[in-house]
Every structure is written in structure tokens, then in C-alpha cells.
Short mmCIF file of C-alpha atoms in Angstrom, two decimals:
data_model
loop_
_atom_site.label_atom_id
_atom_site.label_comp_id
_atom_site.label_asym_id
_atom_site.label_seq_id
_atom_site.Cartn_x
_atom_site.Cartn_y
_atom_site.Cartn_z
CA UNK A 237 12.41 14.18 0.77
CA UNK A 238 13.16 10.26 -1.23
CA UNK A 239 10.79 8.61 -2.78
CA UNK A 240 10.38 5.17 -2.18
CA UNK A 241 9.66 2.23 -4.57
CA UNK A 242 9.21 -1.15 -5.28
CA UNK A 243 8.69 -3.43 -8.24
CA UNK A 244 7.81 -7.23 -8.08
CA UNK A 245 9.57 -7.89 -4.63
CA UNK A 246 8.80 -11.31 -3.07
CA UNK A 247 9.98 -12.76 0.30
CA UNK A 248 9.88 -16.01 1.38
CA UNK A 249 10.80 -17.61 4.51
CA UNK A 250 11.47 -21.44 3.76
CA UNK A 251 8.04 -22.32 1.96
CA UNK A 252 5.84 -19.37 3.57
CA UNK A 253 5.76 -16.87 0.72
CA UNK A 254 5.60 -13.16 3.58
CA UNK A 255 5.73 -10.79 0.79
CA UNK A 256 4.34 -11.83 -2.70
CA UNK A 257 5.03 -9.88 -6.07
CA UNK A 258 4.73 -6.39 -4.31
CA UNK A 259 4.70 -3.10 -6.57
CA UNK A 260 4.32 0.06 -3.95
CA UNK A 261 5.39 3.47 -4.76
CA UNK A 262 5.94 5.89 -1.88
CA UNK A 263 6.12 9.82 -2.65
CA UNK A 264 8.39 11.63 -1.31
CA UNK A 265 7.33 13.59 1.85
CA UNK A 266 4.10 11.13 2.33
CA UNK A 267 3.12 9.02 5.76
CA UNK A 268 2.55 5.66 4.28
CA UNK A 269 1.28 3.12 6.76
CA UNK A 270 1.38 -0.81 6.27
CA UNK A 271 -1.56 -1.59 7.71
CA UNK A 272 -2.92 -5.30 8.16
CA UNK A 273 -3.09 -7.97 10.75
CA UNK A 274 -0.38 -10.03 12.03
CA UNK A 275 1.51 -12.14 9.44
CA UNK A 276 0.14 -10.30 6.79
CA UNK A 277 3.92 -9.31 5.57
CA UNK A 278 3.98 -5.70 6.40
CA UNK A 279 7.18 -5.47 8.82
CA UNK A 280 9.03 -7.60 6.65
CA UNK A 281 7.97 -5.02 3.54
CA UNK A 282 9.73 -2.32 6.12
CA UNK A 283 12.75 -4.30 6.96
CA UNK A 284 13.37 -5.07 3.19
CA UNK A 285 13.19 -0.94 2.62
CA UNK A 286 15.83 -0.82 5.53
CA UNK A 287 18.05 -3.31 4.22
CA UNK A 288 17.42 -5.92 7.40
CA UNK A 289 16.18 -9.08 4.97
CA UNK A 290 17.14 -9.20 1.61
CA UNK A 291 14.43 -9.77 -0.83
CA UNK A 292 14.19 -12.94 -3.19
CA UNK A 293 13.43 -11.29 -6.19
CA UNK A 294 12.57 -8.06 -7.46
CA UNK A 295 13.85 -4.26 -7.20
CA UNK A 296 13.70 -1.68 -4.69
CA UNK A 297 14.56 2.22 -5.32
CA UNK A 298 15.21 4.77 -2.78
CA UNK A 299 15.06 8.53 -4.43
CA UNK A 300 15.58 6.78 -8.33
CA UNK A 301 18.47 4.75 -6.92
CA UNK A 302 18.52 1.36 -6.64
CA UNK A 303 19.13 0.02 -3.06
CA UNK A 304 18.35 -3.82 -4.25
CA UNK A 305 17.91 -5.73 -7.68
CA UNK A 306 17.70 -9.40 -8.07
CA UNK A 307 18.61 -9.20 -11.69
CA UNK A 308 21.64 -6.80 -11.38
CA UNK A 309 22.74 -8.39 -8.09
CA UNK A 310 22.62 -4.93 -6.38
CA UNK A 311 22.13 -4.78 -2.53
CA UNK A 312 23.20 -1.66 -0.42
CA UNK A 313 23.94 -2.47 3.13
CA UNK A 314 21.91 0.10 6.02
CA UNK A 315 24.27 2.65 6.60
CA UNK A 316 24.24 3.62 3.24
CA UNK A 317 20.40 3.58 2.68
CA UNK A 318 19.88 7.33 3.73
CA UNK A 319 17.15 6.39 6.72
CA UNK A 320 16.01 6.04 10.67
CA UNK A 321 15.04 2.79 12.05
CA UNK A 322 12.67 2.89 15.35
CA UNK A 323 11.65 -0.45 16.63
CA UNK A 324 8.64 -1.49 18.50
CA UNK A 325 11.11 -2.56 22.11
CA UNK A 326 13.33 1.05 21.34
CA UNK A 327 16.27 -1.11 21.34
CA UNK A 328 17.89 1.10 23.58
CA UNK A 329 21.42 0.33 24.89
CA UNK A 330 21.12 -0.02 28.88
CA UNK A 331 24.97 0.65 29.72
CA UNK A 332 24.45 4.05 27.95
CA UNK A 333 23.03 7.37 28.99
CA UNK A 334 20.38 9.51 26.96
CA UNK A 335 23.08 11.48 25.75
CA UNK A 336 24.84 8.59 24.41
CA UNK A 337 22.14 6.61 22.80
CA UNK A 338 21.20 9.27 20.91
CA UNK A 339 24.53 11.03 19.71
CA UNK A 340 25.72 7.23 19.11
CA UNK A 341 24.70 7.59 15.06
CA UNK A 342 26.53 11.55 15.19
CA UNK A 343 29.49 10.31 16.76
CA UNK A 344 29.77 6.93 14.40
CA UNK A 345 29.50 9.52 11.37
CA UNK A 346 32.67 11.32 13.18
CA UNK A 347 30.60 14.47 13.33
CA UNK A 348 32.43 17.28 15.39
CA UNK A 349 31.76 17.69 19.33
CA UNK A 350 30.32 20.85 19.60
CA UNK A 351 27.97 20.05 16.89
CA UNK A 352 26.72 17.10 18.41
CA UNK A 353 26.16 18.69 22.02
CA UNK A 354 24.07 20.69 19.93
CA UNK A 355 21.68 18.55 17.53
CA UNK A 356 21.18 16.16 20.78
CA UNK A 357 20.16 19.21 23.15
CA UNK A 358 18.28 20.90 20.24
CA UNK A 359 16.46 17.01 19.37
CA UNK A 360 15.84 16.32 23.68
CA UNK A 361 14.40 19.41 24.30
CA UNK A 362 12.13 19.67 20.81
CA UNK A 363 10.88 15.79 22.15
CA UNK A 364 10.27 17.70 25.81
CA UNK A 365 12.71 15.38 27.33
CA UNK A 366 15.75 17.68 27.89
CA UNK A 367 17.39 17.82 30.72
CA UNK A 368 17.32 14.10 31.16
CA UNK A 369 21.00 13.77 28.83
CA UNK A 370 22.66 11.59 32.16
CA UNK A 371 19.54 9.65 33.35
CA UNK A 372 19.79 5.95 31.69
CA UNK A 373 16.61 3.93 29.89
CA UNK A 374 15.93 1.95 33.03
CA UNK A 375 15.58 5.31 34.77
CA UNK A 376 12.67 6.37 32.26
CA UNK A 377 9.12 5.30 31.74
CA UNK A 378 7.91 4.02 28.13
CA UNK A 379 6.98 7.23 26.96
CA UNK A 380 10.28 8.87 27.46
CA UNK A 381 11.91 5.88 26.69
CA UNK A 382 10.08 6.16 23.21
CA UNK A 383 11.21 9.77 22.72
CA UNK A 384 14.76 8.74 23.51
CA UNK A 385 14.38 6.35 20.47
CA UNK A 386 12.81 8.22 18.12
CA UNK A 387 15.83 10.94 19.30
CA UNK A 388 18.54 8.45 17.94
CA UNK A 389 16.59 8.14 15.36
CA UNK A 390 16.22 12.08 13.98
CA UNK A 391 19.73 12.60 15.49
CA UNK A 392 21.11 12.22 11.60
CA UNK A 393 18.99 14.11 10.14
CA UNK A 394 17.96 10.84 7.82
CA UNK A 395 15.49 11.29 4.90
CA UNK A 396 13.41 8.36 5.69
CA UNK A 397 11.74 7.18 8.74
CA UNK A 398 11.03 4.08 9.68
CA UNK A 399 8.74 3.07 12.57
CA UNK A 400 7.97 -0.75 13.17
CA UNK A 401 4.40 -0.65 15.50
CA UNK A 402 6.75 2.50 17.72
CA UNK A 403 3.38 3.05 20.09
CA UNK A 404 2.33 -0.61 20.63
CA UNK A 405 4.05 -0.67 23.70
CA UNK A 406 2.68 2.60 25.17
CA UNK A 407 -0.48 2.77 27.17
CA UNK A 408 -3.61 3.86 25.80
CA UNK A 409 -3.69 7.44 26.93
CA UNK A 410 -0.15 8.06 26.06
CA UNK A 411 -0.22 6.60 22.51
CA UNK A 412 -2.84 8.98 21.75
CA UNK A 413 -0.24 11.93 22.85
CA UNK A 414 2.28 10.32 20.61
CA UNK A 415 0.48 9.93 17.53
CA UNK A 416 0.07 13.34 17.63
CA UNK A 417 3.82 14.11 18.26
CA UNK A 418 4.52 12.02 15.56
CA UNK A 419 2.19 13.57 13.01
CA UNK A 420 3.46 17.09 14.28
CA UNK A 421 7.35 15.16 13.96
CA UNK A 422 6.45 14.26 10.08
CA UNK A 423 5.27 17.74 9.16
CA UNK A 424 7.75 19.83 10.66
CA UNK A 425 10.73 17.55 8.79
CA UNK A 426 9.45 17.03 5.68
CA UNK A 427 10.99 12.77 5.65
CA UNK A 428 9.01 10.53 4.31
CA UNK A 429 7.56 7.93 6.67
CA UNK A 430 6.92 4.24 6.88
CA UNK A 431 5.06 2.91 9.71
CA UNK A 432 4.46 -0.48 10.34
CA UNK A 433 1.22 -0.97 12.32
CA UNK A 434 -2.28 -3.59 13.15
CA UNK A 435 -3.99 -0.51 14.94
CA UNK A 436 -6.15 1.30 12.31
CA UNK A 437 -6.76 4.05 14.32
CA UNK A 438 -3.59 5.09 13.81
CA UNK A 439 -3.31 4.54 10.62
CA UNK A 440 -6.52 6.49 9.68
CA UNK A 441 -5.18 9.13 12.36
CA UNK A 442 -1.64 9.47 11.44
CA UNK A 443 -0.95 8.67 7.11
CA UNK A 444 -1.39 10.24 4.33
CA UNK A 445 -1.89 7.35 2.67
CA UNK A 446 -2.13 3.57 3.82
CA UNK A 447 -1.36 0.36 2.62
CA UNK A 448 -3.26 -2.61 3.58
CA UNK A 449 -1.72 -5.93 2.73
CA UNK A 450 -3.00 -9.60 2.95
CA UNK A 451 -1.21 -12.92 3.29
CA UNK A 452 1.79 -10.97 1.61
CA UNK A 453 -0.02 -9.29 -1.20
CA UNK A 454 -1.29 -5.68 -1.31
CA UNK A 455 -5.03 -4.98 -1.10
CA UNK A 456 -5.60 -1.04 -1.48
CA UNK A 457 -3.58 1.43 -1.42
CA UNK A 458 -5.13 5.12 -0.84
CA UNK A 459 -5.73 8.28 1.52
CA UNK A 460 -7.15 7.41 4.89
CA UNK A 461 -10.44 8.47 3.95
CA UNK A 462 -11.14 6.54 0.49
CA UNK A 463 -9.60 3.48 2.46
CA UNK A 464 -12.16 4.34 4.96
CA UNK A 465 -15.29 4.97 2.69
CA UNK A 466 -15.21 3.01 -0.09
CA UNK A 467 -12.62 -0.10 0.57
CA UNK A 468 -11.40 -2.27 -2.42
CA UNK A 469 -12.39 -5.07 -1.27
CA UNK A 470 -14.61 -6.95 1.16
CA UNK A 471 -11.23 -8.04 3.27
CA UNK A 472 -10.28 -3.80 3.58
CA UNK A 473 -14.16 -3.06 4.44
CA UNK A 474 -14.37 -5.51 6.97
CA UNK A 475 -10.55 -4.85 8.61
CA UNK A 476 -11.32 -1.08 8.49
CA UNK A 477 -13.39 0.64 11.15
CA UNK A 478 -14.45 -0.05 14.93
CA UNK A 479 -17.26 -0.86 14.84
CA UNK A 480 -16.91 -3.11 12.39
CA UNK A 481 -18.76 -2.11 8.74
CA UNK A 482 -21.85 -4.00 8.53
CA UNK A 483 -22.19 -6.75 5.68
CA UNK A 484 -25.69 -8.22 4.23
CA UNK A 485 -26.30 -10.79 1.88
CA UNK A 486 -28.34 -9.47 -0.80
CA UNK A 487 -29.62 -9.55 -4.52
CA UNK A 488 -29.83 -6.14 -6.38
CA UNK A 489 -33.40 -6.32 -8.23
CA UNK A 490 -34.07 -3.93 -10.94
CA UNK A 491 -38.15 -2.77 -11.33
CA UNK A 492 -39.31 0.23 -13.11
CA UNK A 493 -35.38 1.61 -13.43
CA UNK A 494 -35.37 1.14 -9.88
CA UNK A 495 -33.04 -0.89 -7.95
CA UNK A 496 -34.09 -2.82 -4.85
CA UNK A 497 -31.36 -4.79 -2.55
CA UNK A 498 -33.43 -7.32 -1.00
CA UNK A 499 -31.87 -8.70 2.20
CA UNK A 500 -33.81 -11.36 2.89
CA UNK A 501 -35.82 -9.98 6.40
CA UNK A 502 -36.20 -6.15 4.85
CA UNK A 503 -35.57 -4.30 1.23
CA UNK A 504 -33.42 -1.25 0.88
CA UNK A 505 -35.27 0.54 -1.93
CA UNK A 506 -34.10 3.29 -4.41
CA UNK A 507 -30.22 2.28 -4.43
CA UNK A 508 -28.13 4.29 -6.62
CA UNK A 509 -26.28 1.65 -8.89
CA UNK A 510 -27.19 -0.20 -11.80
CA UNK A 511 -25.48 -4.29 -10.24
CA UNK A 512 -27.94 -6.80 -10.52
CA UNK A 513 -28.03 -10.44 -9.24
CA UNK A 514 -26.18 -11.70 -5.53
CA UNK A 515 -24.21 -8.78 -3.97
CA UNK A 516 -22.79 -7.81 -0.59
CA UNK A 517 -23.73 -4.75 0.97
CA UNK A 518 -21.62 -2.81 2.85
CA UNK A 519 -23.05 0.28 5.22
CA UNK A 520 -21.03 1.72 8.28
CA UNK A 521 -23.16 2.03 11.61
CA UNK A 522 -22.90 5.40 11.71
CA UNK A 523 -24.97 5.58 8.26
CA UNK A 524 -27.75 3.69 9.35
CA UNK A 525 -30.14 6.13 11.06
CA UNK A 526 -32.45 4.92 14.16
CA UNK A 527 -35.79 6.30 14.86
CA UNK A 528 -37.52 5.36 18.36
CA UNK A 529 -40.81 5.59 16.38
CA UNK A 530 -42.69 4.22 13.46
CA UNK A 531 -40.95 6.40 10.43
CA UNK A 532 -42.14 5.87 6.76
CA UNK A 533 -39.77 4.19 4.78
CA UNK A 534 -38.09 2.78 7.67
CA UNK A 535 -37.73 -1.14 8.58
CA UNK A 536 -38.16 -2.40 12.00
CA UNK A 537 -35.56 -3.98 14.44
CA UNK A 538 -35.54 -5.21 18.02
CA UNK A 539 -32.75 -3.95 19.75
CA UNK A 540 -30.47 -7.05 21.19
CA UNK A 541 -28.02 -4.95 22.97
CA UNK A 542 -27.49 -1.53 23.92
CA UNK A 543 -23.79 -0.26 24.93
CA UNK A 544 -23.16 3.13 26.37
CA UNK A 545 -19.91 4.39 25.10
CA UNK A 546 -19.40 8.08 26.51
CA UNK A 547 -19.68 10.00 23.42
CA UNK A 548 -21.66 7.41 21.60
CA UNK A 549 -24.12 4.59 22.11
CA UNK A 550 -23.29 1.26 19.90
CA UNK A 551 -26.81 -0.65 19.43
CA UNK A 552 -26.74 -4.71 17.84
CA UNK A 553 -30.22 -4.53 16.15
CA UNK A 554 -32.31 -7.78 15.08
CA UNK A 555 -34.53 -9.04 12.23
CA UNK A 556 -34.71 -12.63 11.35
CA UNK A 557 -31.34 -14.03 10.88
CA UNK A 558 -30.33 -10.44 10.73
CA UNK A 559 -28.13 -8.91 13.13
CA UNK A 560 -26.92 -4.83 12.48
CA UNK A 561 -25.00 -2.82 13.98
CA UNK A 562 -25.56 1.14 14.41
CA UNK A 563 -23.63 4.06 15.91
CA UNK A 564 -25.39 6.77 17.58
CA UNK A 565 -23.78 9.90 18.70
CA UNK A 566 -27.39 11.39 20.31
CA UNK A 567 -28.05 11.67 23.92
CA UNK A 568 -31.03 8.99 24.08
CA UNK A 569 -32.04 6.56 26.35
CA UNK A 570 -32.56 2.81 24.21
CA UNK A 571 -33.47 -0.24 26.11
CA UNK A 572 -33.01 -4.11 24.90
CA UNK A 573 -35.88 -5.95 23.33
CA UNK A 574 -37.76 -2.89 22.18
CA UNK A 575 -38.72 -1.91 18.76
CA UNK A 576 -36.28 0.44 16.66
CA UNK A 577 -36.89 1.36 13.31
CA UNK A 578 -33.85 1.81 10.68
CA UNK A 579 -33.27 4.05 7.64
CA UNK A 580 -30.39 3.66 5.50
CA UNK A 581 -28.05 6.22 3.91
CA UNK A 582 -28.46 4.49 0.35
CA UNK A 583 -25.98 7.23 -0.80
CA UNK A 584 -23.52 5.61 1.96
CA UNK A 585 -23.72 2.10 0.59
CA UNK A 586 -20.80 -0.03 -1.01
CA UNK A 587 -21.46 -3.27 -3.08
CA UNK A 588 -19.42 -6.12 -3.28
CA UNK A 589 -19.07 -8.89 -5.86
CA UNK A 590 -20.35 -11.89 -3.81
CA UNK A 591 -17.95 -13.82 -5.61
CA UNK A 592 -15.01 -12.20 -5.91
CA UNK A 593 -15.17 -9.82 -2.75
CA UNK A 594 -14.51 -7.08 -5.37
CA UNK A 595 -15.51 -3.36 -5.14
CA UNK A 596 -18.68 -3.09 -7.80
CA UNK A 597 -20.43 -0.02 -7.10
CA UNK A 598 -19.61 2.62 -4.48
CA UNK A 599 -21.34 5.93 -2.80
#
């Protein structure tokens, strides 16, 4: 297992700065995911760790070792980086079999025959792809053309993985199968793992911890869940979750030691923090509880949409200028344009500077 980290790294690409003043440590044996929206610098962050771009400025240390320093003038070519590289196309070589893509790292590290016939039977068959050595990639369909890479890429037994969005090409059914052979792939080696992805639900799936970076700069950086339930920022909150988190406009009012978010149509009374003045207020549909009937305490809505999911039913609600959004996992029938009334988890609720964006009080 290598640790991973890096101090003050910065990218640019003529005058676009992709990865600005970056400090990220990765422990060893963890699933970190870069997770963030496209352009937001988190392949290049992964091609930097595998020595594909060469940072402007800054350091980056693999295990305590320095793999690249601006100020010493350090910078240790791929081979010699200790890791496995899987890329979102597989980059498989067409001209060569299964056998051959995969033993091509073994047999460039001179590695002796019979051990290789091994470690690629042993790698095929533990990827349930074995027997398929002499078929080539065109021969294959996406899935086993994924296991092949990620094959080629455990063949070495490297202490770092890799994985640049390895699923995105996969269809929706089978990515859900691989995330789980992945997870499964991670635990049983004991590498530590960097995976590039926009897909959240992998990220909150798959990582033991996750990254989530901005216009080049990092944003949070925690476990799946505290990413999940009480984001950094209003950027993280709003990227984070399907359906999206739902944010009000609001001014925390303080009365008898009790706090009041007023939101303009309604009030949430009784809210545990002590912000006052113009907040945001973050609540997740799933914490926002829907009664068909007049409730005390409740506020009422008029249901604007109404969309059967399967498992779950995913209601737009209206008051005023307000529109919410709630998650129901109860078998119930809900029409459009009738009256709903809404109670709110207030031990559920995030604030947000209104300014800033910034994380003031949390559940």
C-alpha cells in the first residue's frame, strides 16, 4: 500500500489555469475519487500522479518519495512510478490477443514464461473472462473488453491504481456489475485507488473517500457520507445527490431563544443553530416528509408534478415562488394540483453563508 501526496501543484494549459495550488493527501490502501464536472481539473490531477503531464509547480510524493518537485527539478518518468493506468477507451492493442495485451507489462519487465502463463490465467479467470486468452478486443463486448484492461492493468502487481472514468463507456446495467467488481478488486488487493469520475453515484458507491474539485481547485475532501450529508459548500451540496438537494432563500430569526428560518411563502420553526441574518438552506428530498392531510406543524404545497420511479415517487411541490422537491419511498397514490402538506427534518438541515456559499451550521 503507497500513500499518495501532493503539495501546491498547479497546471496550466497556455492561460487556462486546470489544476490550481492543489494540496491532497491520499492514504495508503484508500479509494479516493476525483469527483466534479467536466473541466473541473480532475483527470489532469490523475495524469500528473501517473507521470502523463508534468506539473508547473509544486511537489508530488508517492510512498514519502518524491516522483516530481519544481524546486529540486525532480521528475520520475511512468515506469518507474510503481502504478496501473486504465483509461476510459481501454486502449487496447487490436493486432494483439487477450493473452498478449495483458502479459505485455510481465513480459516488458522480462518476467519468466511459466510465471507469466500463470499470473495472466490466475488474473482472466479471477475477472471471469478465462478461457478467452486467443480471442482479440474486436471479438469482445465492452464489458469484457473492460476486464481485459483492467487485466493489463493488475498483471504487475502495481501498488497504485489508476482509473480515468473506466465504466463511462459501459451500459447502465453493466456498470452497476462493475462497480461492484471493482470495489470487491480494491479490497481483495489492498492498492490504493484513484478514480477519475462526473458520475456521483459511483463515487458515493465505490470510495472511501472523495474529492470534489472546482475550476481546478479542491472543494471538500471527505468519506462518501459527510460529502453526502453535510457538503462544504453550496457548489458540493448542490453537485451531490439525484435528486438534486433542495436550496431556499432564507433569514434565520431569533425570538424567545428560538430560531425561525423564514422562507418567504412558509417558516421552518425550532431550527437547531444559533446563524442569524440571510442564509441558504439546504434539506435533501428525502428529509422533507409529506402528509396527504392537514398535519399540525406542517406547511401546505400544491403538488406540480408527480413522477413514479419504481421504488420511489419524486414529487415538485409549490408555494409562491417556491418550488421543492421531495422523495418518497411509500406506496401512495399523489395526483398534480392537489394539496400536500410538508414537515421538515430540522435536524436534517444545512445552512449556508449566503455570501460566501460557506458551510455555517450543519445537522
Amino acid at each position: 500500500m503507497f500513500s499518495i501526496e501532493l503539495k501546491h501543484v498547479t497546471k496550466k494549459f497556455g492561460k487556462v489555469v486546470a489544476v490550481d495550488d492543489l494540496n491532497l493527501v491520499i492514504a495508503p490502501g484508500s479509494f479516493l475519487t476525483l469527483l466534479g464536472p467536466s473541466g473541473c481539473g480532475k483527470t489532469t490531477v490523475l495524469r500528473m500522479i501517473a507521470g502523463l503531464e508534468e506539473p508547473d509547480a509544486g511537489e508530488i510524493l508517492i510512498d514519502g518519495r518524491p516522483v516530481f518537485s519544481s524546486e529540486q527539478a525532480i521528475f520520475v518518468p511512468p515506469p518507474q512510478r510503481n502504478l496501473g493506468l486504465v483509461f476510459q477507451s481501454y486502449a487496447l492493442w487490436p493486432h494483439l490477443t487477450v493473452f498478449q495485451n495483458v502479459a505485455f507489462g510481465l513480459q516488458m519487465a522480462k518476467r519468466p514464461k511459466p510465471e507469466i502463463q500463470e499470473r495472466v490465467g490466475a488474473i482472466l479467470k479471477d475477472l471471469q473472462i478465462g478461457g478467452m486468452e486467443q480471442r482479440y478486443p474486436q471479438e469482445m463486448s465492452g464489458g469484457q473488453q473492460q476486464r481485459v484492461a483492467l487485466a493489463r492493468m493488475l498483471a504487475p502487481k502495481p501498488g497504485i491504481f489508476l482509473l480515468d472514468e473506466p465504466l463511462s463507456n459501459l451500459d447502465a446495467r453493466l456498470r452497476v456489475d462493475m462497480r461492484s467488481e471493482l470495489k470487491r478488486l480494491h479490497r481483495d488487493t489492498r492498492a490504493t485507488a484513484v478514480y477519475v469520475t462526473h458520475d456521483q453515484l459511483e463515487a458515493l458507491t465505490m470510495s472511501t473517500h472523495i474529492a470534489v474539485m472546482r475550476e481546478g481547485r479542491l472543494q471538500q475532501l471527505a468519506s462518501p457520507s459527510q460529502v453526502y450529508r453535510t457538503p462544504a459548500n453550496l457548489f458540493v451540496a448542490d453537485f451531490i445527490g439525484t435528486p438534486k438537494i433542495n436550496l431556499i432563500d432564507a433569514e434565520a430569526v431569533t425570538e424567545n431563544g428560538v430560531v425561525t428560518l423564514k422562507c418567504g411563502a412558509f417558516e421552518i420553526p425550532n431550527a437547531p443553530t444559533s446563524a442569524s441574518g440571510k442564509v441558504v438552506v439546504a434539506i435533501r428530498p428525502e428529509d422533507i416528509r409529506l402528509a396527504l392531510e392537514k398535519t399540525p406543524g406542517a406547511v401546505e404545497f400544491t403538488t406540480y408534478s408527480v413522477l413514479p420511479a419504481g421504488s420511489e415517487i419524486i414529487i415538485n411541490a409549490r408555494r409562491g415562488e417556491t418550488t421543492l422537491v421531495i422523495k418518497e419511498t411509500r406506496d401512495i397514490e399523489i395526483e398534480m394540483d392537489r394539496a400536500v402538506w410538508l414537515t421538515f427534518d430540522t435536524k436534517k438541515i444545512n445552512l449556508y453563508d449566503k455570501t460566501t456559499g460557506d458551510l455555517i451550521a450543519s445537522r
